C-alpha cells in the first residue's frame, strides 16, 4: 500500500518530468506531436509532414542521433515559426536527388538547401527519410 509521502513523491516526480520536457521545447515551436508507443522519427515525419532533418533540429537535446530514445507521451516540436517546412517527400528505394527535386518541381540546389543533412553528391539519402521539398521563398 502506498503511503502519503510515496504518493506525493510520485506526483511531484511526474510533474517535474512533464515540466522539464515542456521547457525543452523551443519557445517558438509552431506545431507539436505527442509520441505514441512504437513511434519512430521517420514515421512521425512522414505522417506529420515534417522533414527528418527538421524534426531532429527542432528537438536537439531531446531526440538522440539515431532516434532510439523516444518515450511514449513525450512532446516533440514539429516546426519552428518561420522555418516550418511542411511540403515533404518520403525517399523510396532507387530515388535520387535529381528525381526527387524534379518530381517536386524544385531544383537540386533548393532540395540541398532545404535539407542541409544531405551530402552534395546525395549519397546519404535512404528509403524512409523524409525530405523538405518546398520551393524557395
mmCIF file with all atom_site columns, C-alpha atoms in Angstrom:
data_model
loop_
_atom_site.group_PDB
_atom_site.id
_atom_site.type_symbol
_atom_site.label_atom_id
_atom_site.label_alt_id
_atom_site.label_comp_id
_atom_site.label_asym_id
_atom_site.label_entity_id
_atom_site.label_seq_id
_atom_site.pdbx_PDB_ins_code
_atom_site.Cartn_x
_atom_site.Cartn_y
_atom_site.Cartn_z
_atom_site.occupancy
_atom_site.B_iso_or_equiv
_atom_site.pdbx_formal_charge
_atom_site.auth_seq_id
_atom_site.auth_comp_id
_atom_site.auth_asym_id
_atom_site.auth_atom_id
_atom_site.pdbx_PDB_model_num
ATOM 1   C CA . UNK A 1 1   ? 0.000  0.000  0.000   1.00 0.00 ? 1   UNK A CA 1
ATOM 2   C CA . UNK A 1 2   ? 1.297  3.467  -0.830  1.00 0.00 ? 2   UNK A CA 1
ATOM 3   C CA . UNK A 1 3   ? 1.842  5.919  1.947   1.00 0.00 ? 3   UNK A CA 1
ATOM 4   C CA . UNK A 1 4   ? 1.037  9.600  1.573   1.00 0.00 ? 4   UNK A CA 1
ATOM 5   C CA . UNK A 1 5   ? 4.733  10.515 1.248   1.00 0.00 ? 5   UNK A CA 1
ATOM 6   C CA . UNK A 1 6   ? 5.245  7.949  -1.551  1.00 0.00 ? 6   UNK A CA 1
ATOM 7   C CA . UNK A 1 7   ? 2.203  9.162  -3.474  1.00 0.00 ? 7   UNK A CA 1
ATOM 8   C CA . UNK A 1 8   ? 3.302  12.780 -3.063  1.00 0.00 ? 8   UNK A CA 1
ATOM 9   C CA . UNK A 1 9   ? 6.820  11.930 -4.264  1.00 0.00 ? 9   UNK A CA 1
ATOM 10  C CA . UNK A 1 10  ? 5.462  10.090 -7.324  1.00 0.00 ? 10  UNK A CA 1
ATOM 11  C CA . UNK A 1 11  ? 3.178  13.001 -8.157  1.00 0.00 ? 11  UNK A CA 1
ATOM 12  C CA . UNK A 1 12  ? 5.955  15.557 -7.825  1.00 0.00 ? 12  UNK A CA 1
ATOM 13  C CA . UNK A 1 13  ? 8.276  13.398 -9.952  1.00 0.00 ? 13  UNK A CA 1
ATOM 14  C CA . UNK A 1 14  ? 5.644  13.209 -12.696 1.00 0.00 ? 14  UNK A CA 1
ATOM 15  C CA . UNK A 1 15  ? 5.093  16.970 -12.584 1.00 0.00 ? 15  UNK A CA 1
ATOM 16  C CA . UNK A 1 16  ? 8.849  17.564 -12.763 1.00 0.00 ? 16  UNK A CA 1
ATOM 17  C CA . UNK A 1 17  ? 9.245  15.268 -15.801 1.00 0.00 ? 17  UNK A CA 1
ATOM 18  C CA . UNK A 1 18  ? 6.365  16.953 -17.656 1.00 0.00 ? 18  UNK A CA 1
ATOM 19  C CA . UNK A 1 19  ? 7.702  20.411 -16.777 1.00 0.00 ? 19  UNK A CA 1
ATOM 20  C CA . UNK A 1 20  ? 11.263 19.570 -17.883 1.00 0.00 ? 20  UNK A CA 1
ATOM 21  C CA . UNK A 1 21  ? 10.019 18.116 -21.179 1.00 0.00 ? 21  UNK A CA 1
ATOM 22  C CA . UNK A 1 22  ? 7.859  21.176 -21.828 1.00 0.00 ? 22  UNK A CA 1
ATOM 23  C CA . UNK A 1 23  ? 10.758 23.517 -21.080 1.00 0.00 ? 23  UNK A CA 1
ATOM 24  C CA . UNK A 1 24  ? 12.998 21.625 -23.512 1.00 0.00 ? 24  UNK A CA 1
ATOM 25  C CA . UNK A 1 25  ? 10.780 22.547 -26.491 1.00 0.00 ? 25  UNK A CA 1
ATOM 26  C CA . UNK A 1 26  ? 11.734 25.703 -28.378 1.00 0.00 ? 26  UNK A CA 1
ATOM 27  C CA . UNK A 1 27  ? 9.673  28.720 -27.306 1.00 0.00 ? 27  UNK A CA 1
ATOM 28  C CA . UNK A 1 28  ? 8.787  29.425 -30.945 1.00 0.00 ? 28  UNK A CA 1
ATOM 29  C CA . UNK A 1 29  ? 7.574  25.898 -31.718 1.00 0.00 ? 29  UNK A CA 1
ATOM 30  C CA . UNK A 1 30  ? 4.812  26.078 -34.341 1.00 0.00 ? 30  UNK A CA 1
ATOM 31  C CA . UNK A 1 31  ? 3.468  22.530 -34.161 1.00 0.00 ? 31  UNK A CA 1
ATOM 32  C CA . UNK A 1 32  ? 3.735  19.750 -31.588 1.00 0.00 ? 32  UNK A CA 1
ATOM 33  C CA . UNK A 1 33  ? 3.302  15.987 -31.552 1.00 0.00 ? 33  UNK A CA 1
ATOM 34  C CA . UNK A 1 34  ? 2.886  13.585 -28.648 1.00 0.00 ? 34  UNK A CA 1
ATOM 35  C CA . UNK A 1 35  ? 4.871  10.363 -29.113 1.00 0.00 ? 35  UNK A CA 1
ATOM 36  C CA . UNK A 1 36  ? 2.866  7.130  -29.197 1.00 0.00 ? 36  UNK A CA 1
ATOM 37  C CA . UNK A 1 37  ? 4.099  3.656  -28.325 1.00 0.00 ? 37  UNK A CA 1
ATOM 38  C CA . UNK A 1 38  ? 6.139  2.256  -31.242 1.00 0.00 ? 38  UNK A CA 1
ATOM 39  C CA . UNK A 1 39  ? 6.744  5.609  -32.973 1.00 0.00 ? 39  UNK A CA 1
ATOM 40  C CA . UNK A 1 40  ? 9.996  6.161  -34.864 1.00 0.00 ? 40  UNK A CA 1
ATOM 41  C CA . UNK A 1 41  ? 11.253 9.501  -36.196 1.00 0.00 ? 41  UNK A CA 1
ATOM 42  C CA . UNK A 1 42  ? 10.850 8.809  -39.924 1.00 0.00 ? 42  UNK A CA 1
ATOM 43  C CA . UNK A 1 43  ? 7.271  7.557  -39.441 1.00 0.00 ? 43  UNK A CA 1
ATOM 44  C CA . UNK A 1 44  ? 6.397  10.630 -37.341 1.00 0.00 ? 44  UNK A CA 1
ATOM 45  C CA . UNK A 1 45  ? 7.987  12.852 -40.001 1.00 0.00 ? 45  UNK A CA 1
ATOM 46  C CA . UNK A 1 46  ? 6.041  11.222 -42.848 1.00 0.00 ? 46  UNK A CA 1
ATOM 47  C CA . UNK A 1 47  ? 2.712  11.259 -41.010 1.00 0.00 ? 47  UNK A CA 1
ATOM 48  C CA . UNK A 1 48  ? 3.085  14.845 -39.769 1.00 0.00 ? 48  UNK A CA 1
ATOM 49  C CA . UNK A 1 49  ? 4.585  16.374 -42.962 1.00 0.00 ? 49  UNK A CA 1
ATOM 50  C CA . UNK A 1 50  ? 7.879  17.383 -41.409 1.00 0.00 ? 50  UNK A CA 1
ATOM 51  C CA . UNK A 1 51  ? 11.339 16.529 -42.732 1.00 0.00 ? 51  UNK A CA 1
ATOM 52  C CA . UNK A 1 52  ? 13.528 14.132 -40.789 1.00 0.00 ? 52  UNK A CA 1
ATOM 53  C CA . UNK A 1 53  ? 16.149 16.903 -40.524 1.00 0.00 ? 53  UNK A CA 1
ATOM 54  C CA . UNK A 1 54  ? 13.648 19.457 -39.235 1.00 0.00 ? 54  UNK A CA 1
ATOM 55  C CA . UNK A 1 55  ? 12.304 17.036 -36.608 1.00 0.00 ? 55  UNK A CA 1
ATOM 56  C CA . UNK A 1 56  ? 15.835 16.331 -35.371 1.00 0.00 ? 56  UNK A CA 1
ATOM 57  C CA . UNK A 1 57  ? 16.878 20.008 -35.410 1.00 0.00 ? 57  UNK A CA 1
ATOM 58  C CA . UNK A 1 58  ? 13.751 21.281 -33.659 1.00 0.00 ? 58  UNK A CA 1
ATOM 59  C CA . UNK A 1 59  ? 14.272 18.660 -30.955 1.00 0.00 ? 59  UNK A CA 1
ATOM 60  C CA . UNK A 1 60  ? 18.039 18.889 -30.493 1.00 0.00 ? 60  UNK A CA 1
ATOM 61  C CA . UNK A 1 61  ? 18.792 17.759 -26.969 1.00 0.00 ? 61  UNK A CA 1
ATOM 62  C CA . UNK A 1 62  ? 15.586 15.711 -26.834 1.00 0.00 ? 62  UNK A CA 1
ATOM 63  C CA . UNK A 1 63  ? 15.993 13.184 -29.666 1.00 0.00 ? 63  UNK A CA 1
ATOM 64  C CA . UNK A 1 64  ? 19.363 11.412 -29.921 1.00 0.00 ? 64  UNK A CA 1
ATOM 65  C CA . UNK A 1 65  ? 21.166 10.982 -33.268 1.00 0.00 ? 65  UNK A CA 1
ATOM 66  C CA . UNK A 1 66  ? 19.656 7.584  -34.094 1.00 0.00 ? 66  UNK A CA 1
ATOM 67  C CA . UNK A 1 67  ? 16.213 8.453  -32.682 1.00 0.00 ? 67  UNK A CA 1
ATOM 68  C CA . UNK A 1 68  ? 16.252 5.499  -30.306 1.00 0.00 ? 68  UNK A CA 1
ATOM 69  C CA . UNK A 1 69  ? 15.214 7.406  -27.199 1.00 0.00 ? 69  UNK A CA 1
ATOM 70  C CA . UNK A 1 70  ? 11.591 8.360  -27.904 1.00 0.00 ? 70  UNK A CA 1
ATOM 71  C CA . UNK A 1 71  ? 9.268  7.908  -24.945 1.00 0.00 ? 71  UNK A CA 1
ATOM 72  C CA . UNK A 1 72  ? 5.530  7.380  -25.094 1.00 0.00 ? 72  UNK A CA 1
ATOM 73  C CA . UNK A 1 73  ? 3.795  10.593 -24.034 1.00 0.00 ? 73  UNK A CA 1
ATOM 74  C CA . UNK A 1 74  ? 6.809  12.788 -24.805 1.00 0.00 ? 74  UNK A CA 1
ATOM 75  C CA . UNK A 1 75  ? 6.017  16.023 -26.650 1.00 0.00 ? 75  UNK A CA 1
ATOM 76  C CA . UNK A 1 76  ? 8.093  16.873 -29.720 1.00 0.00 ? 76  UNK A CA 1
ATOM 77  C CA . UNK A 1 77  ? 8.294  20.084 -31.712 1.00 0.00 ? 77  UNK A CA 1
ATOM 78  C CA . UNK A 1 78  ? 7.475  19.592 -35.401 1.00 0.00 ? 78  UNK A CA 1
ATOM 79  C CA . UNK A 1 79  ? 8.486  23.018 -36.648 1.00 0.00 ? 79  UNK A CA 1
ATOM 80  C CA . UNK A 1 80  ? 9.856  26.392 -35.656 1.00 0.00 ? 80  UNK A CA 1
ATOM 81  C CA . UNK A 1 81  ? 7.911  29.556 -36.552 1.00 0.00 ? 81  UNK A CA 1
ATOM 82  C CA . UNK A 1 82  ? 9.198  30.955 -39.829 1.00 0.00 ? 82  UNK A CA 1
ATOM 83  C CA . UNK A 1 83  ? 11.211 27.783 -40.546 1.00 0.00 ? 83  UNK A CA 1
ATOM 84  C CA . UNK A 1 84  ? 8.444  25.180 -40.710 1.00 0.00 ? 84  UNK A CA 1
ATOM 85  C CA . UNK A 1 85  ? 8.647  23.189 -43.929 1.00 0.00 ? 85  UNK A CA 1
ATOM 86  C CA . UNK A 1 86  ? 5.545  21.025 -44.342 1.00 0.00 ? 86  UNK A CA 1
ATOM 87  C CA . UNK A 1 87  ? 5.957  20.152 -48.020 1.00 0.00 ? 87  UNK A CA 1
ATOM 88  C CA . UNK A 1 88  ? 7.776  16.837 -47.895 1.00 0.00 ? 88  UNK A CA 1
ATOM 89  C CA . UNK A 1 89  ? 8.706  13.777 -49.896 1.00 0.00 ? 89  UNK A CA 1
ATOM 90  C CA . UNK A 1 90  ? 9.467  10.340 -48.465 1.00 0.00 ? 90  UNK A CA 1
ATOM 91  C CA . UNK A 1 91  ? 12.545 8.790  -50.082 1.00 0.00 ? 91  UNK A CA 1
ATOM 92  C CA . UNK A 1 92  ? 11.823 5.490  -51.829 1.00 0.00 ? 92  UNK A CA 1
ATOM 93  C CA . UNK A 1 93  ? 14.343 2.829  -52.805 1.00 0.00 ? 93  UNK A CA 1
ATOM 94  C CA . UNK A 1 94  ? 16.091 3.910  -56.008 1.00 0.00 ? 94  UNK A CA 1
ATOM 95  C CA . UNK A 1 95  ? 15.298 7.615  -55.574 1.00 0.00 ? 95  UNK A CA 1
ATOM 96  C CA . UNK A 1 96  ? 17.921 10.216 -56.444 1.00 0.00 ? 96  UNK A CA 1
ATOM 97  C CA . UNK A 1 97  ? 18.163 13.889 -55.597 1.00 0.00 ? 97  UNK A CA 1
ATOM 98  C CA . UNK A 1 98  ? 17.560 14.967 -59.220 1.00 0.00 ? 98  UNK A CA 1
ATOM 99  C CA . UNK A 1 99  ? 14.494 12.708 -59.386 1.00 0.00 ? 99  UNK A CA 1
ATOM 100 C CA . UNK A 1 100 ? 13.072 13.899 -56.055 1.00 0.00 ? 100 UNK A CA 1
ATOM 101 C CA . UNK A 1 101 ? 13.700 17.541 -56.986 1.00 0.00 ? 101 UNK A CA 1
ATOM 102 C CA . UNK A 1 102 ? 12.144 17.132 -60.439 1.00 0.00 ? 102 UNK A CA 1
ATOM 103 C CA . UNK A 1 103 ? 9.031  15.430 -59.046 1.00 0.00 ? 103 UNK A CA 1
ATOM 104 C CA . UNK A 1 104 ? 8.617  18.291 -56.567 1.00 0.00 ? 104 UNK A CA 1
ATOM 105 C CA . UNK A 1 105 ? 9.199  20.974 -59.186 1.00 0.00 ? 105 UNK A CA 1
ATOM 106 C CA . UNK A 1 106 ? 12.286 22.371 -57.470 1.00 0.00 ? 106 UNK A CA 1
ATOM 107 C CA . UNK A 1 107 ? 15.973 22.482 -58.310 1.00 0.00 ? 107 UNK A CA 1
ATOM 108 C CA . UNK A 1 108 ? 18.519 20.134 -56.753 1.00 0.00 ? 108 UNK A CA 1
ATOM 109 C CA . UNK A 1 109 ? 20.132 23.231 -55.213 1.00 0.00 ? 109 UNK A CA 1
ATOM 110 C CA . UNK A 1 110 ? 16.845 24.055 -53.439 1.00 0.00 ? 110 UNK A CA 1
ATOM 111 C CA . UNK A 1 111 ? 16.492 20.443 -52.267 1.00 0.00 ? 111 UNK A CA 1
ATOM 112 C CA . UNK A 1 112 ? 20.002 20.540 -50.800 1.00 0.00 ? 112 UNK A CA 1
ATOM 113 C CA . UNK A 1 113 ? 19.404 23.955 -49.239 1.00 0.00 ? 113 UNK A CA 1
ATOM 114 C CA . UNK A 1 114 ? 16.177 22.728 -47.621 1.00 0.00 ? 114 UNK A CA 1
ATOM 115 C CA . UNK A 1 115 ? 17.920 19.622 -46.294 1.00 0.00 ? 115 UNK A CA 1
ATOM 116 C CA . UNK A 1 116 ? 21.437 20.510 -45.099 1.00 0.00 ? 116 UNK A CA 1
ATOM 117 C CA . UNK A 1 117 ? 21.892 16.953 -43.863 1.00 0.00 ? 117 UNK A CA 1
ATOM 118 C CA . UNK A 1 118 ? 22.119 15.696 -47.461 1.00 0.00 ? 118 UNK A CA 1
ATOM 119 C CA . UNK A 1 119 ? 25.636 15.361 -48.887 1.00 0.00 ? 119 UNK A CA 1
ATOM 120 C CA . UNK A 1 120 ? 26.282 17.436 -52.013 1.00 0.00 ? 120 UNK A CA 1
ATOM 121 C CA . UNK A 1 121 ? 26.603 14.226 -54.051 1.00 0.00 ? 121 UNK A CA 1
ATOM 122 C CA . UNK A 1 122 ? 23.343 12.940 -52.490 1.00 0.00 ? 122 UNK A CA 1
ATOM 123 C CA . UNK A 1 123 ? 24.852 9.603  -51.473 1.00 0.00 ? 123 UNK A CA 1
ATOM 124 C CA . UNK A 1 124 ? 23.484 9.621  -47.933 1.00 0.00 ? 124 UNK A CA 1
ATOM 125 C CA . UNK A 1 125 ? 19.714 9.631  -48.521 1.00 0.00 ? 125 UNK A CA 1
ATOM 126 C CA . UNK A 1 126 ? 17.914 6.445  -47.510 1.00 0.00 ? 126 UNK A CA 1
ATOM 127 C CA . UNK A 1 127 ? 14.470 4.876  -48.019 1.00 0.00 ? 127 UNK A CA 1
ATOM 128 C CA . UNK A 1 128 ? 12.019 6.229  -45.469 1.00 0.00 ? 128 UNK A CA 1
ATOM 129 C CA . UNK A 1 129 ? 13.875 9.504  -44.923 1.00 0.00 ? 129 UNK A CA 1
ATOM 130 C CA . UNK A 1 130 ? 11.555 12.496 -45.210 1.00 0.00 ? 130 UNK A CA 1
ATOM 131 C CA . UNK A 1 131 ? 12.886 15.496 -47.156 1.00 0.00 ? 131 UNK A CA 1
ATOM 132 C CA . UNK A 1 132 ? 11.648 19.073 -47.364 1.00 0.00 ? 132 UNK A CA 1
ATOM 133 C CA . UNK A 1 133 ? 10.658 19.845 -50.955 1.00 0.00 ? 133 UNK A CA 1
ATOM 134 C CA . UNK A 1 134 ? 9.269  23.357 -50.529 1.00 0.00 ? 134 UNK A CA 1
ATOM 135 C CA . UNK A 1 135 ? 10.138 25.878 -53.240 1.00 0.00 ? 135 UNK A CA 1
ATOM 136 C CA . UNK A 1 136 ? 12.426 28.716 -52.195 1.00 0.00 ? 136 UNK A CA 1
ATOM 137 C CA . UNK A 1 137 ? 10.699 31.844 -50.995 1.00 0.00 ? 137 UNK A CA 1
#
